[in-house]
Amino acid sequence: MTTASEESILVLYGTQTGNAQDVAERVGREAHRRSFSTTIKPMRDLNTDELMSVRRAVFIISTAGQALGAKPLLPKGLG
């Protein structure tokens, strides 16, 4: 059986205003408090190979207004 201290969580966020990053950091702190190894990063920095190699990933994405004129938050090849 695997314990929490041996497990990791990848927390990815997409944000333009910083709100999703704030939430991602809170999620990361809570996971760390529960003894998980945690990596927090913006989705634009995600390597697709990295995503395929993780067992647990949390995606946090926020929009502003009606998301009109929103810029892409995903790396090329994922969207």
PDB file of N, CA and C in Angstrom:
ATOM      1  N   MET A   1       0.844  -1.186   0.000  1.00  0.00           N
ATOM      2  CA  MET A   1       0.000   0.000   0.000  1.00  0.00           C
ATOM      3  C   MET A   1       0.884   1.242   0.000  1.00  0.00           C
ATOM      4  N   THR A   2       0.514   2.222  -0.787  1.00  0.00           N
ATOM      5  CA  THR A   2       1.278   3.460  -0.904  1.00  0.00           C
ATOM      6  C   THR A   2       0.730   4.489   0.070  1.00  0.00           C
ATOM      7  N   THR A   3       1.619   5.159   0.792  1.00  0.00           N
ATOM      8  CA  THR A   3       1.173   6.194   1.720  1.00  0.00           C
ATOM      9  C   THR A   3       1.166   7.545   1.029  1.00  0.00           C
ATOM     10  N   ALA A   4       0.484   8.515   1.641  1.00  0.00           N
ATOM     11  CA  ALA A   4       0.396   9.857   1.057  1.00  0.00           C
ATOM     12  C   ALA A   4       1.775  10.465   0.854  1.00  0.00           C
ATOM     13  N   SER A   5       2.706  10.191   1.780  1.00  0.00           N
ATOM     14  CA  SER A   5       4.035  10.795   1.664  1.00  0.00           C
ATOM     15  C   SER A   5       4.793  10.294   0.443  1.00  0.00           C
ATOM     16  N   GLU A   6       4.355   9.162  -0.134  1.00  0.00           N
ATOM     17  CA  GLU A   6       4.999   8.626  -1.325  1.00  0.00           C
ATOM     18  C   GLU A   6       4.288   9.065  -2.601  1.00  0.00           C
ATOM     19  N   GLU A   7       3.205   9.793  -2.463  1.00  0.00           N
ATOM     20  CA  GLU A   7       2.392  10.202  -3.603  1.00  0.00           C
ATOM     21  C   GLU A   7       2.648  11.660  -3.955  1.00  0.00           C
ATOM     22  N   SER A   8       2.370  11.994  -5.201  1.00  0.00           N
ATOM     23  CA  SER A   8       2.542  13.383  -5.630  1.00  0.00           C
ATOM     24  C   SER A   8       1.288  13.857  -6.356  1.00  0.00           C
ATOM     25  N   ILE A   9       1.128  15.156  -6.387  1.00  0.00           N
ATOM     26  CA  ILE A   9       0.003  15.796  -7.063  1.00  0.00           C
ATOM     27  C   ILE A   9       0.556  16.946  -7.893  1.00  0.00           C
ATOM     28  N   LEU A  10       0.136  17.011  -9.135  1.00  0.00           N
ATOM     29  CA  LEU A  10       0.485  18.119 -10.017  1.00  0.00           C
ATOM     30  C   LEU A  10      -0.710  19.059 -10.056  1.00  0.00           C
ATOM     31  N   VAL A  11      -0.510  20.303  -9.641  1.00  0.00           N
ATOM     32  CA  VAL A  11      -1.576  21.303  -9.645  1.00  0.00           C
ATOM     33  C   VAL A  11      -1.277  22.289 -10.768  1.00  0.00           C
ATOM     34  N   LEU A  12      -2.159  22.321 -11.754  1.00  0.00           N
ATOM     35  CA  LEU A  12      -1.994  23.194 -12.916  1.00  0.00           C
ATOM     36  C   LEU A  12      -3.050  24.280 -12.886  1.00  0.00           C
ATOM     37  N   TYR A  13      -2.657  25.480 -13.289  1.00  0.00           N
ATOM     38  CA  TYR A  13      -3.633  26.567 -13.313  1.00  0.00           C
ATOM     39  C   TYR A  13      -3.515  27.369 -14.596  1.00  0.00           C
ATOM     40  N   GLY A  14      -4.648  27.950 -14.984  1.00  0.00           N
ATOM     41  CA  GLY A  14      -4.710  28.860 -16.116  1.00  0.00           C
ATOM     42  C   GLY A  14      -5.348  30.147 -15.635  1.00  0.00           C
ATOM     43  N   THR A  15      -4.637  31.254 -15.749  1.00  0.00           N
ATOM     44  CA  THR A  15      -5.146  32.504 -15.194  1.00  0.00           C
ATOM     45  C   THR A  15      -4.628  33.699 -15.981  1.00  0.00           C
ATOM     46  N   GLN A  16      -5.413  34.739 -16.002  1.00  0.00           N
ATOM     47  CA  GLN A  16      -4.959  36.016 -16.556  1.00  0.00           C
ATOM     48  C   GLN A  16      -4.929  37.081 -15.468  1.00  0.00           C
ATOM     49  N   THR A  17      -5.753  36.896 -14.443  1.00  0.00           N
ATOM     50  CA  THR A  17      -5.851  37.891 -13.378  1.00  0.00           C
ATOM     51  C   THR A  17      -5.146  37.470 -12.098  1.00  0.00           C
ATOM     52  N   GLY A  18      -4.755  36.196 -12.000  1.00  0.00           N
ATOM     53  CA  GLY A  18      -4.085  35.708 -10.802  1.00  0.00           C
ATOM     54  C   GLY A  18      -4.986  34.930  -9.862  1.00  0.00           C
ATOM     55  N   ASN A  19      -6.301  34.943 -10.096  1.00  0.00           N
ATOM     56  CA  ASN A  19      -7.220  34.249  -9.190  1.00  0.00           C
ATOM     57  C   ASN A  19      -6.988  32.740  -9.175  1.00  0.00           C
ATOM     58  N   ALA A  20      -6.849  32.132 -10.331  1.00  0.00           N
ATOM     59  CA  ALA A  20      -6.635  30.681 -10.388  1.00  0.00           C
ATOM     60  C   ALA A  20      -5.298  30.304  -9.755  1.00  0.00           C
ATOM     61  N   GLN A  21      -4.300  31.155  -9.894  1.00  0.00           N
ATOM     62  CA  GLN A  21      -3.006  30.881  -9.262  1.00  0.00           C
ATOM     63  C   GLN A  21      -3.154  30.888  -7.746  1.00  0.00           C
ATOM     64  N   ASP A  22      -3.901  31.840  -7.212  1.00  0.00           N
ATOM     65  CA  ASP A  22      -4.136  31.888  -5.766  1.00  0.00           C
ATOM     66  C   ASP A  22      -4.794  30.601  -5.277  1.00  0.00           C
ATOM     67  N   VAL A  23      -5.807  30.145  -6.003  1.00  0.00           N
ATOM     68  CA  VAL A  23      -6.501  28.909  -5.626  1.00  0.00           C
ATOM     69  C   VAL A  23      -5.554  27.715  -5.742  1.00  0.00           C
ATOM     70  N   ALA A  24      -4.771  27.666  -6.800  1.00  0.00           N
ATOM     71  CA  ALA A  24      -3.816  26.568  -6.991  1.00  0.00           C
ATOM     72  C   ALA A  24      -2.813  26.512  -5.842  1.00  0.00           C
ATOM     73  N   GLU A  25      -2.352  27.658  -5.396  1.00  0.00           N
ATOM     74  CA  GLU A  25      -1.403  27.690  -4.283  1.00  0.00           C
ATOM     75  C   GLU A  25      -2.055  27.211  -2.992  1.00  0.00           C
ATOM     76  N   ARG A  26      -3.331  27.548  -2.786  1.00  0.00           N
ATOM     77  CA  ARG A  26      -4.049  27.049  -1.603  1.00  0.00           C
ATOM     78  C   ARG A  26      -4.218  25.531  -1.671  1.00  0.00           C
ATOM     79  N   VAL A  27      -4.575  25.028  -2.847  1.00  0.00           N
ATOM     80  CA  VAL A  27      -4.709  23.577  -3.029  1.00  0.00           C
ATOM     81  C   VAL A  27      -3.359  22.901  -2.775  1.00  0.00           C
ATOM     82  N   GLY A  28      -2.294  23.475  -3.295  1.00  0.00           N
ATOM     83  CA  GLY A  28      -0.961  22.923  -3.088  1.00  0.00           C
ATOM     84  C   GLY A  28      -0.558  22.895  -1.623  1.00  0.00           C
ATOM     85  N   ARG A  29      -0.859  23.965  -0.899  1.00  0.00           N
ATOM     86  CA  ARG A  29      -0.545  24.000   0.540  1.00  0.00           C
ATOM     87  C   ARG A  29      -1.315  22.920   1.293  1.00  0.00           C
ATOM     88  N   GLU A  30      -2.589  22.758   0.947  1.00  0.00           N
ATOM     89  CA  GLU A  30      -3.399  21.737   1.620  1.00  0.00           C
ATOM     90  C   GLU A  30      -2.875  20.336   1.307  1.00  0.00           C
ATOM     91  N   ALA A  31      -2.507  20.079   0.069  1.00  0.00           N
ATOM     92  CA  ALA A  31      -1.943  18.777  -0.298  1.00  0.00           C
ATOM     93  C   ALA A  31      -0.629  18.539   0.447  1.00  0.00           C
ATOM     94  N   HIS A  32       0.200  19.568   0.530  1.00  0.00           N
ATOM     95  CA  HIS A  32       1.472  19.456   1.254  1.00  0.00           C
ATOM     96  C   HIS A  32       1.214  19.173   2.736  1.00  0.00           C
ATOM     97  N   ARG A  33       0.223  19.849   3.296  1.00  0.00           N
ATOM     98  CA  ARG A  33      -0.137  19.635   4.700  1.00  0.00           C
ATOM     99  C   ARG A  33      -0.537  18.183   4.939  1.00  0.00           C
ATOM    100  N   ARG A  34      -1.097  17.569   3.915  1.00  0.00           N
ATOM    101  CA  ARG A  34      -1.508  16.161   4.012  1.00  0.00           C
ATOM    102  C   ARG A  34      -0.400  15.208   3.546  1.00  0.00           C
ATOM    103  N   SER A  35       0.820  15.720   3.481  1.00  0.00           N
ATOM    104  CA  SER A  35       2.038  14.941   3.191  1.00  0.00           C
ATOM    105  C   SER A  35       2.184  14.484   1.749  1.00  0.00           C
ATOM    106  N   PHE A  36       1.542  15.172   0.821  1.00  0.00           N
ATOM    107  CA  PHE A  36       1.744  14.876  -0.593  1.00  0.00           C
ATOM    108  C   PHE A  36       2.873  15.748  -1.130  1.00  0.00           C
ATOM    109  N   SER A  37       3.654  15.196  -2.011  1.00  0.00           N
ATOM    110  CA  SER A  37       4.639  15.975  -2.752  1.00  0.00           C
ATOM    111  C   SER A  37       3.856  16.737  -3.822  1.00  0.00           C
ATOM    112  N   THR A  38       4.016  18.052  -3.870  1.00  0.00           N
ATOM    113  CA  THR A  38       3.165  18.873  -4.724  1.00  0.00           C
ATOM    114  C   THR A  38       3.986  19.736  -5.667  1.00  0.00           C
ATOM    115  N   THR A  39       3.578  19.767  -6.930  1.00  0.00           N
ATOM    116  CA  THR A  39       4.149  20.670  -7.922  1.00  0.00           C
ATOM    117  C   THR A  39       3.029  21.562  -8.424  1.00  0.00           C
ATOM    118  N   ILE A  40       3.261  22.875  -8.408  1.00  0.00           N
ATOM    119  CA  ILE A  40       2.274  23.850  -8.876  1.00  0.00           C
ATOM    120  C   ILE A  40       2.892  24.596 -10.046  1.00  0.00           C
ATOM    121  N   LYS A  41       2.154  24.658 -11.163  1.00  0.00           N
ATOM    122  CA  LYS A  41       2.704  25.380 -12.313  1.00  0.00           C
ATOM    123  C   LYS A  41       1.586  25.851 -13.229  1.00  0.00           C
ATOM    124  N   PRO A  42       1.854  26.917 -13.994  1.00  0.00           N
ATOM    125  CA  PRO A  42       0.868  27.355 -14.990  1.00  0.00           C
ATOM    126  C   PRO A  42       0.790  26.347 -16.131  1.00  0.00           C
ATOM    127  N   MET A  43      -0.395  26.184 -16.693  1.00  0.00           N
ATOM    128  CA  MET A  43      -0.579  25.221 -17.784  1.00  0.00           C
ATOM    129  C   MET A  43       0.286  25.540 -18.987  1.00  0.00           C
ATOM    130  N   ARG A  44       0.597  26.807 -19.204  1.00  0.00           N
ATOM    131  CA  ARG A  44       1.412  27.162 -20.374  1.00  0.00           C
ATOM    132  C   ARG A  44       2.825  26.586 -20.270  1.00  0.00           C
ATOM    133  N   ASP A  45       3.252  26.225 -19.057  1.00  0.00           N
ATOM    134  CA  ASP A  45       4.577  25.634 -18.858  1.00  0.00           C
ATOM    135  C   ASP A  45       4.546  24.108 -18.845  1.00  0.00           C
ATOM    136  N   LEU A  46       3.395  23.531 -19.092  1.00  0.00           N
ATOM    137  CA  LEU A  46       3.239  22.084 -19.025  1.00  0.00           C
ATOM    138  C   LEU A  46       3.837  21.396 -20.242  1.00  0.00           C
ATOM    139  N   ASN A  47       4.586  20.372 -19.983  1.00  0.00           N
ATOM    140  CA  ASN A  47       5.109  19.496 -21.023  1.00  0.00           C
ATOM    141  C   ASN A  47       4.145  18.310 -21.114  1.00  0.00           C
ATOM    142  N   THR A  48       3.668  18.001 -22.303  1.00  0.00           N
ATOM    143  CA  THR A  48       2.679  16.935 -22.443  1.00  0.00           C
ATOM    144  C   THR A  48       3.194  15.592 -21.927  1.00  0.00           C
ATOM    145  N   ASP A  49       4.475  15.325 -22.059  1.00  0.00           N
ATOM    146  CA  ASP A  49       5.040  14.083 -21.520  1.00  0.00           C
ATOM    147  C   ASP A  49       4.915  14.051 -20.002  1.00  0.00           C
ATOM    148  N   GLU A  50       5.082  15.211 -19.379  1.00  0.00           N
ATOM    149  CA  GLU A  50       4.961  15.300 -17.930  1.00  0.00           C
ATOM    150  C   GLU A  50       3.546  14.934 -17.492  1.00  0.00           C
ATOM    151  N   LEU A  51       2.564  15.422 -18.208  1.00  0.00           N
ATOM    152  CA  LEU A  51       1.175  15.135 -17.858  1.00  0.00           C
ATOM    153  C   LEU A  51       0.890  13.640 -17.958  1.00  0.00           C
ATOM    154  N   MET A  52       1.441  12.995 -18.946  1.00  0.00           N
ATOM    155  CA  MET A  52       1.208  11.562 -19.130  1.00  0.00           C
ATOM    156  C   MET A  52       1.856  10.720 -18.036  1.00  0.00           C
ATOM    157  N   SER A  53       2.819  11.292 -17.319  1.00  0.00           N
ATOM    158  CA  SER A  53       3.550  10.512 -16.322  1.00  0.00           C
ATOM    159  C   SER A  53       3.035  10.699 -14.895  1.00  0.00           C
ATOM    160  N   VAL A  54       2.045  11.554 -14.685  1.00  0.00           N
ATOM    161  CA  VAL A  54       1.541  11.769 -13.325  1.00  0.00           C
ATOM    162  C   VAL A  54       0.278  10.953 -13.089  1.00  0.00           C
ATOM    163  N   ARG A  55       0.090  10.549 -11.838  1.00  0.00           N
ATOM    164  CA  ARG A  55      -1.118   9.805 -11.470  1.00  0.00           C
ATOM    165  C   ARG A  55      -2.242  10.738 -11.056  1.00  0.00           C
ATOM    166  N   ARG A  56      -1.884  11.883 -10.464  1.00  0.00           N
ATOM    167  CA  ARG A  56      -2.893  12.816  -9.968  1.00  0.00           C
ATOM    168  C   ARG A  56      -2.591  14.215 -10.482  1.00  0.00           C
ATOM    169  N   ALA A  57      -3.609  14.832 -11.055  1.00  0.00           N
ATOM    170  CA  ALA A  57      -3.470  16.215 -11.513  1.00  0.00           C
ATOM    171  C   ALA A  57      -4.751  16.961 -11.181  1.00  0.00           C
ATOM    172  N   VAL A  58      -4.585  18.197 -10.744  1.00  0.00           N
ATOM    173  CA  VAL A  58      -5.709  19.086 -10.467  1.00  0.00           C
ATOM    174  C   VAL A  58      -5.581  20.257 -11.427  1.00  0.00           C
ATOM    175  N   PHE A  59      -6.667  20.576 -12.125  1.00  0.00           N
ATOM    176  CA  PHE A  59      -6.685  21.688 -13.074  1.00  0.00           C
ATOM    177  C   PHE A  59      -7.566  22.791 -12.512  1.00  0.00           C
ATOM    178  N   ILE A  60      -7.013  23.993 -12.395  1.00  0.00           N
ATOM    179  CA  ILE A  60      -7.765  25.136 -11.890  1.00  0.00           C
ATOM    180  C   ILE A  60      -7.717  26.220 -12.954  1.00  0.00           C
ATOM    181  N   ILE A  61      -8.897  26.580 -13.446  1.00  0.00           N
ATOM    182  CA  ILE A  61      -8.990  27.544 -14.543  1.00  0.00           C
ATOM    183  C   ILE A  61     -10.073  28.553 -14.200  1.00  0.00           C
ATOM    184  N   SER A  62      -9.767  29.817 -14.371  1.00  0.00           N
ATOM    185  CA  SER A  62     -10.774  30.848 -14.129  1.00  0.00           C
ATOM    186  C   SER A  62     -10.923  31.699 -15.386  1.00  0.00           C
ATOM    187  N   THR A  63     -12.074  32.334 -15.486  1.00  0.00           N
ATOM    188  CA  THR A  63     -12.319  33.238 -16.603  1.00  0.00           C
ATOM    189  C   THR A  63     -12.720  34.594 -16.055  1.00  0.00           C
ATOM    190  N   ALA A  64     -12.599  35.600 -16.883  1.00  0.00           N
ATOM    191  CA  ALA A  64     -13.014  36.953 -16.510  1.00  0.00           C
ATOM    192  C   ALA A  64     -14.193  37.337 -17.393  1.00  0.00           C
ATOM    193  N   GLY A  65     -15.224  37.875 -16.803  1.00  0.00           N
ATOM    194  CA  GLY A  65     -16.386  38.282 -17.586  1.00  0.00           C
ATOM    195  C   GLY A  65     -16.982  37.109 -18.325  1.00  0.00           C
ATOM    196  N   GLN A  66     -17.229  37.271 -19.594  1.00  0.00           N
ATOM    197  CA  GLN A  66     -17.784  36.211 -20.428  1.00  0.00           C
ATOM    198  C   GLN A  66     -16.688  35.486 -21.204  1.00  0.00           C
ATOM    199  N   ALA A  67     -15.462  35.681 -20.804  1.00  0.00           N
ATOM    200  CA  ALA A  67     -14.294  35.057 -21.435  1.00  0.00           C
ATOM    201  C   ALA A  67     -14.116  35.518 -22.878  1.00  0.00           C
ATOM    202  N   LEU A  68     -14.658  36.673 -23.202  1.00  0.00           N
ATOM    203  CA  LEU A  68     -14.487  37.219 -24.547  1.00  0.00           C
ATOM    204  C   LEU A  68     -13.072  37.753 -24.692  1.00  0.00           C
ATOM    205  N   GLY A  69     -12.436  37.398 -25.754  1.00  0.00           N
ATOM    206  CA  GLY A  69     -11.081  37.879 -25.989  1.00  0.00           C
ATOM    207  C   GLY A  69     -10.042  37.217 -25.110  1.00  0.00           C
ATOM    208  N   ALA A  70     -10.408  36.104 -24.484  1.00  0.00           N
ATOM    209  CA  ALA A  70      -9.460  35.414 -23.613  1.00  0.00           C
ATOM    210  C   ALA A  70      -8.318  34.828 -24.436  1.00  0.00           C
ATOM    211  N   LYS A  71      -7.135  34.913 -23.881  1.00  0.00           N
ATOM    212  CA  LYS A  71      -5.956  34.349 -24.541  1.00  0.00           C
ATOM    213  C   LYS A  71      -5.863  32.862 -24.212  1.00  0.00           C
ATOM    214  N   PRO A  72      -5.317  32.056 -25.116  1.00  0.00           N
ATOM    215  CA  PRO A  72      -5.154  30.627 -24.837  1.00  0.00           C
ATOM    216  C   PRO A  72      -4.259  30.412 -23.616  1.00  0.00           C
ATOM    217  N   LEU A  73      -4.652  29.475 -22.760  1.00  0.00           N
ATOM    218  CA  LEU A  73      -3.891  29.187 -21.553  1.00  0.00           C
ATOM    219  C   LEU A  73      -3.186  27.838 -21.624  1.00  0.00           C
ATOM    220  N   LEU A  74      -3.431  27.087 -22.692  1.00  0.00           N
ATOM    221  CA  LEU A  74      -2.826  25.768 -22.848  1.00  0.00           C
ATOM    222  C   LEU A  74      -1.618  25.833 -23.766  1.00  0.00           C
ATOM    223  N   PRO A  75      -0.646  24.962 -23.528  1.00  0.00           N
ATOM    224  CA  PRO A  75       0.474  24.903 -24.463  1.00  0.00           C
ATOM    225  C   PRO A  75       0.001  24.378 -25.809  1.00  0.00           C
ATOM    226  N   LYS A  76       0.706  24.722 -26.841  1.00  0.00           N
ATOM    227  CA  LYS A  76       0.358  24.237 -28.179  1.00  0.00           C
ATOM    228  C   LYS A  76       0.384  22.716 -28.186  1.00  0.00           C
ATOM    229  N   GLY A  77      -0.562  22.138 -28.871  1.00  0.00           N
ATOM    230  CA  GLY A  77      -0.643  20.691 -28.948  1.00  0.00           C
ATOM    231  C   GLY A  77      -1.621  20.087 -27.966  1.00  0.00           C
ATOM    232  N   LEU A  78      -2.029  20.847 -26.942  1.00  0.00           N
ATOM    233  CA  LEU A  78      -3.002  20.338 -25.980  1.00  0.00           C
ATOM    234  C   LEU A  78      -4.391  20.898 -26.231  1.00  0.00           C
ATOM    235  N   GLY A  79      -4.490  22.037 -26.887  1.00  0.00           N
ATOM    236  CA  GLY A  79      -5.780  22.715 -27.013  1.00  0.00           C
ATOM    237  C   GLY A  79      -6.575  22.363 -28.191  1.00  0.00           C
TER     238      GLY A  79
END
